[in-house]
Coordinates of C-alpha atoms (C1' of nucleotides) in Angstrom, one line a residue:
Chain A
X1 CA 4.9 1.7 52.8
X2 CA 5.5 3.2 56.4
X3 CA 2.8 4.9 58.3
X4 CA 0.5 6.6 55.6
X5 CA -0.4 3.8 52.9
X6 CA -1.0 5.8 49.7
X7 CA -1.1 9.3 50.9
X8 CA 1.9 11.7 49.6
X9 CA 3.0 13.4 52.7
X10 CA 5.0 11.9 55.8
X11 CA 5.7 12.8 59.3
X12 CA 9.2 12.7 61.2
X13 CA 7.9 9.5 62.7
X14 CA 7.3 8.1 59.3
X15 CA 10.8 8.7 58.1
X16 CA 12.2 7.0 61.2
X17 CA 10.3 4.0 61.1
X18 CA 11.0 3.4 57.3
X19 CA 14.9 3.9 58.2
X20 CA 14.2 1.4 60.8
X21 CA 13.0 -1.1 58.5
X22 CA 15.8 -0.5 56.0
X23 CA 18.3 -0.7 58.9
X24 CA 16.8 -4.2 59.9
X25 CA 16.2 -5.5 56.4
X26 CA 19.6 -4.4 54.7
X27 CA 21.9 -3.1 57.4
X28 CA 23.7 -0.2 58.2
X29 CA 25.6 -0.1 55.1
X30 CA 22.6 0.0 52.9
X31 CA 20.8 2.7 54.9
X32 CA 21.4 5.7 52.6
X33 CA 19.5 8.8 52.5
X34 CA 18.8 8.2 48.8
X35 CA 17.6 4.6 49.5
X36 CA 15.4 5.8 52.4
X37 CA 14.1 8.5 50.2
X38 CA 13.0 6.1 47.5
X39 CA 11.3 3.6 49.9
X40 CA 9.0 6.7 51.1
X41 CA 8.5 7.6 47.2
X42 CA 10.3 10.9 47.9
X43 CA 13.1 12.7 46.6
X44 CA 16.2 12.8 48.6
X45 CA 16.0 16.2 49.7
X46 CA 12.7 15.7 51.1
X47 CA 14.3 14.2 54.0
X48 CA 16.1 17.2 55.0
X49 CA 13.0 18.8 55.9
X50 CA 12.4 16.3 58.7
X51 CA 15.9 15.7 60.0
X52 CA 18.8 18.4 59.6
X53 CA 21.3 15.6 58.5
X54 CA 21.9 11.8 58.5
X55 CA 23.6 11.9 62.1
X56 CA 20.7 13.1 63.4
X57 CA 18.6 10.6 61.8
X58 CA 20.9 7.9 63.4
X59 CA 20.6 9.3 66.8
X60 CA 16.9 9.2 66.6
X61 CA 17.1 5.5 65.5
X62 CA 19.7 4.8 68.3
X63 CA 17.2 6.1 71.0
X64 CA 14.4 3.9 69.5
X65 CA 16.6 0.9 69.5
X66 CA 17.8 1.2 73.0
X67 CA 14.2 2.0 74.1
X68 CA 13.5 -1.7 72.8
X69 CA 12.9 -3.8 75.7
X70 CA 11.7 -7.2 75.4
X71 CA 8.2 -7.7 77.2
X72 CA 8.6 -8.0 81.1
X73 CA 12.4 -7.4 81.1
X74 CA 12.2 -4.6 83.6
X75 CA 15.6 -4.8 85.5
X76 CA 14.0 -4.0 88.9
X77 CA 11.6 -0.9 89.8
X78 CA 13.0 2.3 89.9
X79 CA 12.5 3.0 93.4
X80 CA 12.6 -0.2 95.5
X81 CA 12.3 -0.5 99.2
X82 CA 16.1 0.6 99.6
X83 CA 16.0 3.3 97.1
X84 CA 16.9 6.0 99.5
X85 CA 20.5 5.8 99.9
X86 CA 21.2 2.7 101.6
X87 CA 23.0 -0.3 100.1
X88 CA 21.1 -2.8 98.2
X89 CA 22.2 -6.6 98.6
X90 CA 20.7 -7.3 95.2
X91 CA 22.4 -4.3 93.1
X92 CA 24.3 -6.9 91.2
X93 CA 21.8 -8.7 89.7
X94 CA 20.3 -5.5 88.9
X95 CA 23.3 -4.6 87.0
X96 CA 23.4 -8.0 85.3
X97 CA 20.0 -7.8 84.1
X98 CA 20.2 -4.0 83.0
X99 CA 23.4 -5.5 80.6
X100 CA 21.2 -8.4 79.5
X101 CA 18.1 -6.0 78.5
X102 CA 20.5 -3.5 76.5
X103 CA 21.9 -6.5 74.7
X104 CA 18.8 -7.8 73.9
X105 CA 17.6 -4.5 72.6
X106 CA 20.8 -4.2 70.4
X107 CA 20.1 -7.6 68.9
X108 CA 16.8 -6.9 68.1
X109 CA 17.8 -4.8 65.2
X110 CA 20.3 -5.4 62.6
X111 CA 23.4 -3.4 63.3
X112 CA 21.9 -2.1 66.4
X113 CA 25.1 -1.9 68.5
X114 CA 27.0 0.0 65.8
X115 CA 24.2 2.6 65.5
X116 CA 24.1 3.3 69.0
X117 CA 27.8 3.0 69.5
X118 CA 28.6 5.8 66.7
X119 CA 25.8 7.7 68.1
X120 CA 27.2 7.7 71.5
X121 CA 30.7 8.3 70.2
X122 CA 29.7 11.6 68.7
X123 CA 28.0 12.8 72.0
X124 CA 24.5 12.6 70.3
X125 CA 21.3 10.3 71.6
X126 CA 19.7 10.5 74.9
X127 CA 21.9 9.6 78.2
X128 CA 19.3 7.3 79.3
X129 CA 21.4 4.2 78.6
X130 CA 24.4 5.4 80.8
X131 CA 22.1 6.5 83.4
X132 CA 20.3 3.3 83.9
X133 CA 23.4 1.5 84.4
X134 CA 24.7 4.3 86.8
X135 CA 21.6 3.9 88.8
X136 CA 21.8 0.3 89.0
X137 CA 25.5 0.5 90.1
X138 CA 24.6 3.5 92.8
X139 CA 22.2 0.8 94.3
X140 CA 25.4 -0.8 95.7
X141 CA 26.2 2.4 97.7
X142 CA 28.8 3.5 95.6
X143 CA 29.3 7.3 95.2
X144 CA 28.2 9.2 91.9
X145 CA 31.4 9.2 90.2
X146 CA 32.3 5.6 90.7
X147 CA 28.9 4.6 89.7
X148 CA 29.2 7.0 86.3
X149 CA 32.6 5.5 85.6
X150 CA 31.4 1.9 86.3
X151 CA 28.5 2.6 84.0
X152 CA 30.7 3.6 81.1
X153 CA 32.9 0.7 81.5
X154 CA 29.8 -1.5 81.2
X155 CA 28.7 0.4 78.0
X156 CA 31.7 0.2 76.4
X157 CA 32.2 -3.7 76.9
X158 CA 28.4 -4.2 76.1
X159 CA 28.6 -2.1 72.8
X160 CA 31.9 -3.8 71.9
X161 CA 30.8 -7.3 72.5
X162 CA 27.5 -7.0 70.9
X163 CA 29.0 -5.1 67.8
X164 CA 31.3 -8.0 67.3
X165 CA 28.4 -10.3 67.9
X166 CA 26.3 -8.8 65.2
X167 CA 29.2 -8.5 62.7
X168 CA 29.8 -11.9 63.0
X169 CA 26.2 -12.8 62.4
X170 CA 26.1 -11.2 59.0
X171 CA 29.6 -12.4 58.1
X172 CA 28.4 -15.9 58.8
X173 CA 25.1 -15.2 56.8
X174 CA 27.1 -14.2 53.7
X175 CA 29.4 -17.0 52.1
X176 CA 32.7 -16.7 54.0
X177 CA 32.7 -19.4 56.4
X178 CA 35.9 -21.4 55.6
X179 CA 37.1 -23.8 58.5
X180 CA 39.2 -22.4 61.3
X181 CA 39.6 -19.0 60.3
X182 CA 37.7 -17.3 63.2
X183 CA 39.2 -14.3 64.5
X184 CA 40.5 -14.6 68.1
X185 CA 37.6 -12.6 69.3
X186 CA 35.2 -14.7 68.1
X187 CA 33.0 -16.7 70.6
X188 CA 31.3 -19.9 70.3
X189 CA 28.9 -19.0 73.2
X190 CA 28.3 -15.4 72.7
X191 CA 25.9 -15.3 75.5
X192 CA 28.0 -17.0 78.1
X193 CA 31.0 -14.9 77.0
X194 CA 28.7 -11.9 77.4
X195 CA 27.6 -12.8 81.0
X196 CA 31.5 -13.4 82.0
X197 CA 32.4 -9.9 81.1
X198 CA 29.6 -8.3 82.9
X199 CA 30.3 -10.7 85.9
X200 CA 34.0 -9.4 85.9
X201 CA 33.1 -5.8 86.0
X202 CA 30.5 -6.5 88.6
X203 CA 33.1 -8.7 90.6
X204 CA 35.4 -5.8 90.3
X205 CA 32.8 -3.6 91.9
X206 CA 32.2 -5.9 94.8
X207 CA 36.0 -6.3 95.4
X208 CA 36.3 -2.5 95.5
X209 CA 33.5 -2.3 98.0
X210 CA 34.8 -5.1 100.4
X211 CA 37.8 -3.2 100.5
X212 CA 35.8 -0.4 101.9
Chain B
X1 CA 56.2 13.2 49.8
X2 CA 56.4 9.8 51.4
X3 CA 59.2 7.4 51.1
X4 CA 60.8 8.3 47.6
X5 CA 61.0 11.9 47.2
X6 CA 60.8 12.7 43.5
X7 CA 60.8 9.3 42.1
X8 CA 57.4 8.3 40.4
X9 CA 56.8 4.7 41.5
X10 CA 55.9 3.8 45.1
X11 CA 56.0 0.7 47.4
X12 CA 53.2 -0.8 49.6
X13 CA 54.9 0.6 52.2
X14 CA 55.0 4.0 50.8
X15 CA 51.0 4.0 50.5
X16 CA 50.7 2.8 54.2
X17 CA 52.9 5.5 55.6
X18 CA 51.2 8.2 53.5
X19 CA 47.8 7.2 54.6
X20 CA 49.0 7.1 58.2
X21 CA 50.1 10.7 57.5
X22 CA 46.7 11.5 56.2
X23 CA 45.2 9.9 59.1
X24 CA 47.0 11.6 61.7
X25 CA 46.9 15.1 60.1
X26 CA 43.2 15.2 58.8
X27 CA 41.2 12.2 60.5
X28 CA 39.7 9.1 59.4
X29 CA 36.8 10.8 57.6
X30 CA 39.1 12.5 55.3
X31 CA 41.2 9.5 54.4
X32 CA 39.8 8.9 51.1
X33 CA 41.5 6.8 48.4
X34 CA 41.6 9.7 46.0
X35 CA 42.9 12.1 48.6
X36 CA 45.4 9.3 49.4
X37 CA 46.4 9.0 45.8
X38 CA 46.8 12.7 45.3
X39 CA 49.2 12.9 48.2
X40 CA 51.1 10.5 46.3
X41 CA 50.7 12.1 43.0
X42 CA 49.1 9.2 41.7
X43 CA 45.6 8.3 40.0
X44 CA 43.3 6.4 42.5
X45 CA 43.3 3.4 40.6
X46 CA 47.0 3.2 41.2
X47 CA 46.3 2.4 44.9
X48 CA 44.4 -0.8 43.9
X49 CA 47.8 -2.4 42.6
X50 CA 49.0 -2.2 46.2
X51 CA 45.9 -2.9 48.4
X52 CA 42.9 -5.0 47.1
X53 CA 40.5 -2.5 48.8
X54 CA 40.3 0.3 51.5
X55 CA 39.4 -2.2 54.1
X56 CA 42.7 -4.0 53.7
X57 CA 44.6 -0.6 53.7
X58 CA 42.9 0.3 57.0
X59 CA 43.7 -3.2 58.4
X60 CA 47.3 -2.6 57.7
X61 CA 47.3 0.7 59.3
X62 CA 45.5 -0.8 62.4
X63 CA 48.5 -3.3 62.6
X64 CA 50.9 -0.6 62.5
X65 CA 49.1 1.6 65.1
X66 CA 48.8 -1.1 67.6
X67 CA 52.6 -2.0 66.9
X68 CA 53.2 1.7 68.0
X69 CA 54.8 1.1 71.7
X70 CA 56.2 4.2 73.4
X71 CA 59.9 3.6 74.0
X72 CA 60.5 1.1 77.0
X73 CA 56.9 0.4 77.9
X74 CA 57.4 -3.4 77.5
X75 CA 54.7 -4.8 79.9
X76 CA 57.0 -7.4 81.3
X77 CA 58.9 -9.8 79.4
X78 CA 57.4 -12.7 77.3
X79 CA 58.9 -15.4 79.2
X80 CA 59.9 -14.3 82.6
X81 CA 60.9 -16.6 85.5
X82 CA 57.4 -18.0 86.1
X83 CA 56.5 -18.3 82.3
X84 CA 56.0 -21.9 82.6
X85 CA 52.7 -23.0 83.9
X86 CA 52.8 -21.6 87.4
X87 CA 50.7 -18.5 88.8
X88 CA 52.4 -15.0 88.8
X89 CA 51.6 -12.8 91.7
X90 CA 52.4 -10.0 89.5
X91 CA 49.9 -10.8 86.5
X92 CA 47.7 -7.9 87.3
X93 CA 50.2 -5.2 87.1
X94 CA 51.2 -6.8 83.7
X95 CA 47.6 -6.7 82.6
X96 CA 47.3 -3.2 83.7
X97 CA 50.6 -2.0 82.0
X98 CA 49.4 -3.9 78.7
X99 CA 46.3 -1.9 78.7
X100 CA 48.1 1.4 79.4
X101 CA 50.6 0.6 76.5
X102 CA 47.7 -0.1 74.2
X103 CA 45.9 3.1 75.1
X104 CA 49.1 5.0 74.4
X105 CA 49.4 3.3 71.0
X106 CA 46.0 4.3 70.1
X107 CA 46.3 7.6 71.2
X108 CA 49.3 8.0 69.3
X109 CA 47.3 8.5 65.9
X110 CA 44.5 10.5 65.5
X111 CA 41.1 8.4 65.2
X112 CA 43.5 5.3 66.0
X113 CA 41.0 3.5 68.3
X114 CA 38.5 3.9 65.6
X115 CA 40.6 2.3 62.8
X116 CA 41.7 -0.5 65.3
X117 CA 38.2 -1.0 66.4
X118 CA 36.6 -1.4 63.1
X119 CA 39.2 -3.6 61.9
X120 CA 39.1 -5.9 64.6
X121 CA 34.9 -6.0 64.2
X122 CA 35.6 -7.0 60.3
X123 CA 37.8 -9.9 61.6
X124 CA 40.7 -8.4 60.1
X125 CA 44.2 -7.2 61.3
X126 CA 46.4 -9.4 63.3
X127 CA 45.4 -11.2 66.5
X128 CA 48.2 -9.9 68.4
X129 CA 46.7 -7.3 70.5
X130 CA 43.9 -9.9 71.9
X131 CA 46.8 -12.4 72.4
X132 CA 49.0 -10.0 74.4
X133 CA 46.2 -9.6 76.5
X134 CA 45.4 -13.2 77.1
X135 CA 48.9 -14.1 77.9
X136 CA 49.1 -11.5 80.4
X137 CA 45.7 -13.0 82.0
X138 CA 47.0 -16.4 81.8
X139 CA 49.9 -15.5 83.9
X140 CA 47.3 -15.4 86.7
X141 CA 46.8 -19.0 86.2
X142 CA 43.6 -18.8 84.4
X143 CA 42.5 -21.2 81.8
X144 CA 42.7 -20.6 78.2
X145 CA 39.2 -19.8 77.7
X146 CA 38.8 -17.5 80.7
X147 CA 42.0 -15.8 79.7
X148 CA 40.6 -15.4 76.1
X149 CA 37.2 -14.2 77.3
X150 CA 39.0 -11.8 79.8
X151 CA 41.1 -10.2 77.1
X152 CA 38.2 -9.6 74.8
X153 CA 36.4 -7.9 77.5
X154 CA 39.6 -5.8 78.3
X155 CA 39.9 -5.1 74.6
X156 CA 36.4 -3.9 74.2
X157 CA 36.6 -1.5 77.1
X158 CA 40.1 0.0 75.8
X159 CA 38.7 0.3 72.3
X160 CA 35.5 2.0 73.5
X161 CA 37.0 4.3 76.1
X162 CA 39.9 5.4 73.8
X163 CA 37.6 5.8 70.6
X164 CA 35.4 8.2 73.0
X165 CA 38.3 10.0 74.2
X166 CA 39.6 10.8 70.8
X167 CA 36.4 11.8 69.5
X168 CA 36.1 14.4 72.4
X169 CA 39.3 15.5 71.5
X170 CA 38.6 16.7 67.9
X171 CA 35.2 17.8 68.9
X172 CA 36.9 19.9 71.5
X173 CA 39.4 21.2 68.9
X174 CA 36.4 22.1 66.7
X175 CA 34.3 25.1 67.7
X176 CA 31.3 23.4 69.7
X177 CA 32.3 23.6 73.3
X178 CA 29.4 25.2 74.9
X179 CA 29.1 25.2 78.6
X180 CA 27.7 21.9 80.3
X181 CA 26.7 20.3 77.5
X182 CA 29.0 17.5 77.8
X183 CA 27.5 13.9 77.2
X184 CA 27.2 11.6 80.3
X185 CA 30.0 9.5 78.9
X186 CA 32.6 12.3 79.3
X187 CA 35.3 12.2 81.8
X188 CA 36.9 15.2 83.1
X189 CA 40.1 12.8 83.9
X190 CA 40.3 10.4 81.1
X191 CA 43.4 8.6 82.2
X192 CA 41.9 8.0 85.7
X193 CA 38.7 6.9 84.2
X194 CA 40.5 4.3 82.0
X195 CA 42.6 3.1 85.0
X196 CA 39.5 2.6 86.8
X197 CA 37.8 0.6 84.2
X198 CA 40.8 -1.7 83.8
X199 CA 40.9 -2.3 87.6
X200 CA 37.5 -3.1 87.5
X201 CA 38.2 -6.0 85.2
X202 CA 41.2 -6.9 86.9
X203 CA 39.4 -7.0 90.3
X204 CA 37.0 -9.2 88.8
X205 CA 39.6 -11.5 87.7
X206 CA 40.9 -11.5 91.3
X207 CA 37.8 -12.3 92.7
X208 CA 36.9 -15.1 90.5
X209 CA 40.3 -16.6 91.5
X210 CA 39.9 -16.0 95.1
X211 CA 36.7 -18.2 94.8
X212 CA 39.1 -21.1 93.4
Chain C
dA1 C1' 3.8 22.1 56.3
dC2 C1' 5.8 19.3 53.1
dC3 C1' 7.9 18.2 48.9
dT4 C1' 10.3 18.6 43.7
dG5 C1' 14.3 19.3 40.5
dA6 C1' 18.3 20.3 39.7
dA7 C1' 22.7 20.8 41.1
dC8 C1' 27.4 20.8 43.7
dA9 C1' 31.0 18.3 45.5
dC10 C1' 32.4 14.3 46.2
dC11 C1' 33.0 8.8 47.0
dG12 C1' 35.2 3.6 46.0
dT13 C1' 36.2 0.2 42.5
dT14 C1' 37.0 -1.7 37.8
dC15 C1' 39.5 -2.4 33.7
dA16 C1' 41.8 -1.9 29.5
dA17 C1' 45.8 -0.1 28.2
dG18 C1' 50.6 2.0 28.5
dT19 C1' 55.7 1.5 30.2
Chain D
dA1 C1' 56.3 -4.1 38.5
dC2 C1' 53.6 0.1 38.6
dC3 C1' 50.7 3.4 36.9
dT4 C1' 47.1 6.1 33.5
dG5 C1' 42.5 7.3 31.7
dA6 C1' 38.1 6.8 31.5
dA7 C1' 34.4 5.0 33.3
dC8 C1' 30.4 3.0 36.4
dA9 C1' 27.5 3.4 40.0
dC10 C1' 27.0 5.6 43.8
dC11 C1' 27.2 9.1 48.1
dG12 C1' 25.3 13.5 51.5
dT13 C1' 23.7 18.0 51.2
dT14 C1' 21.8 22.6 49.6
dC15 C1' 18.5 25.5 47.7
dA16 C1' 15.1 28.0 45.1
dA17 C1' 10.9 26.9 43.9
dG18 C1' 6.4 24.9 44.0
dT19 C1' 1.4 23.3 46.6

DNA sequence: ACCTGAACACCGTTCAAGT
DNA sequence: ACCTGAACACCGTTCAAGT
């Protein structure tokens, strides 16, 4: 059903795309190697020709998910007028839109945040996501270590927030929505709560800069 | 081996303690219902008399883990001299030590952060952890919604950071420590990186306060 | 280059029945 | 109140062999 319509053999890309489909349709708990194999009309063992194990498959999915950027959501150019060394008055907005773009990408696939989060935790997946944050922060004139630490703080917040957001989505889509049994982490306006958290981190950076 | 030494029957508390032991000794992936049952000299099905399912067991463990506070690490009293309404000049330090105490508690058990994180994500577990953060923030004179949002941002950062920290620990303890293959999220000084992230969030709150 | 067939070593959960 | 025995419906992964 993915890639080649009726032909027998599949590519690594076919497998990844079929996996992404199952993820988005059924969710991460239902993305099993056996179910994936079945969706490709293949034996489970065939998958191990394309990927050494499930974790590697998930890392590939994570990379594809974070590469999902809604059209025209570029968070500033890679090398603007002030790219070479100097401080950028607009760095804060670029951090904010980088965060928003990542959130959008994670929300584009069911359980996207959890897939990326667990892949990052295992040290797999491309470093692109942290790097983008770090570059945006560095535009503010912060040193490399500060930028990297701020970037991971941002990433942890974004992944935690969106994971919870998505968990809530499918919790609501299922039956259990009794009145008032919301957890204290639930937010009635997820986007606003997200922006607030990002602003807190950006504000902290601004403050640390104003103190030299 | 846990609770009653040679007697046959166990309490819910025995089961939880045995589970905590397995978690700390072998890690979350090896904490299976079957292995837990074996450690109690009991059939797997016996566990389902004490807990309706594994998730509920994990939620109980999460509550016990966050209740682990190293001796004398109280992050300020629950009702100090300025408890009733007014702003507290020292609220920032209380947020910081609350964060440090939570980190210590999570680090006290292998995979502690992941257990708490996944429990929180499922909306299980006690709301105490968020509440403590929210109360510490509220001492700064912030309204309830701001305090709650800041608290969840803090919690997401702490859980993300410590999860990664712990994943790195057992990654290092296993074989694979080739030179220079560290992920961009790795920190050579985890405690400093942790404090930096917390300071960013606290700084953001200070800034938002100075802007009225 | 890509897949089958068959097996290995597991999982979480249910449920009637026992004491 | 607490547990056994047996089953159900699954997992991820390996590996010799096929085309």
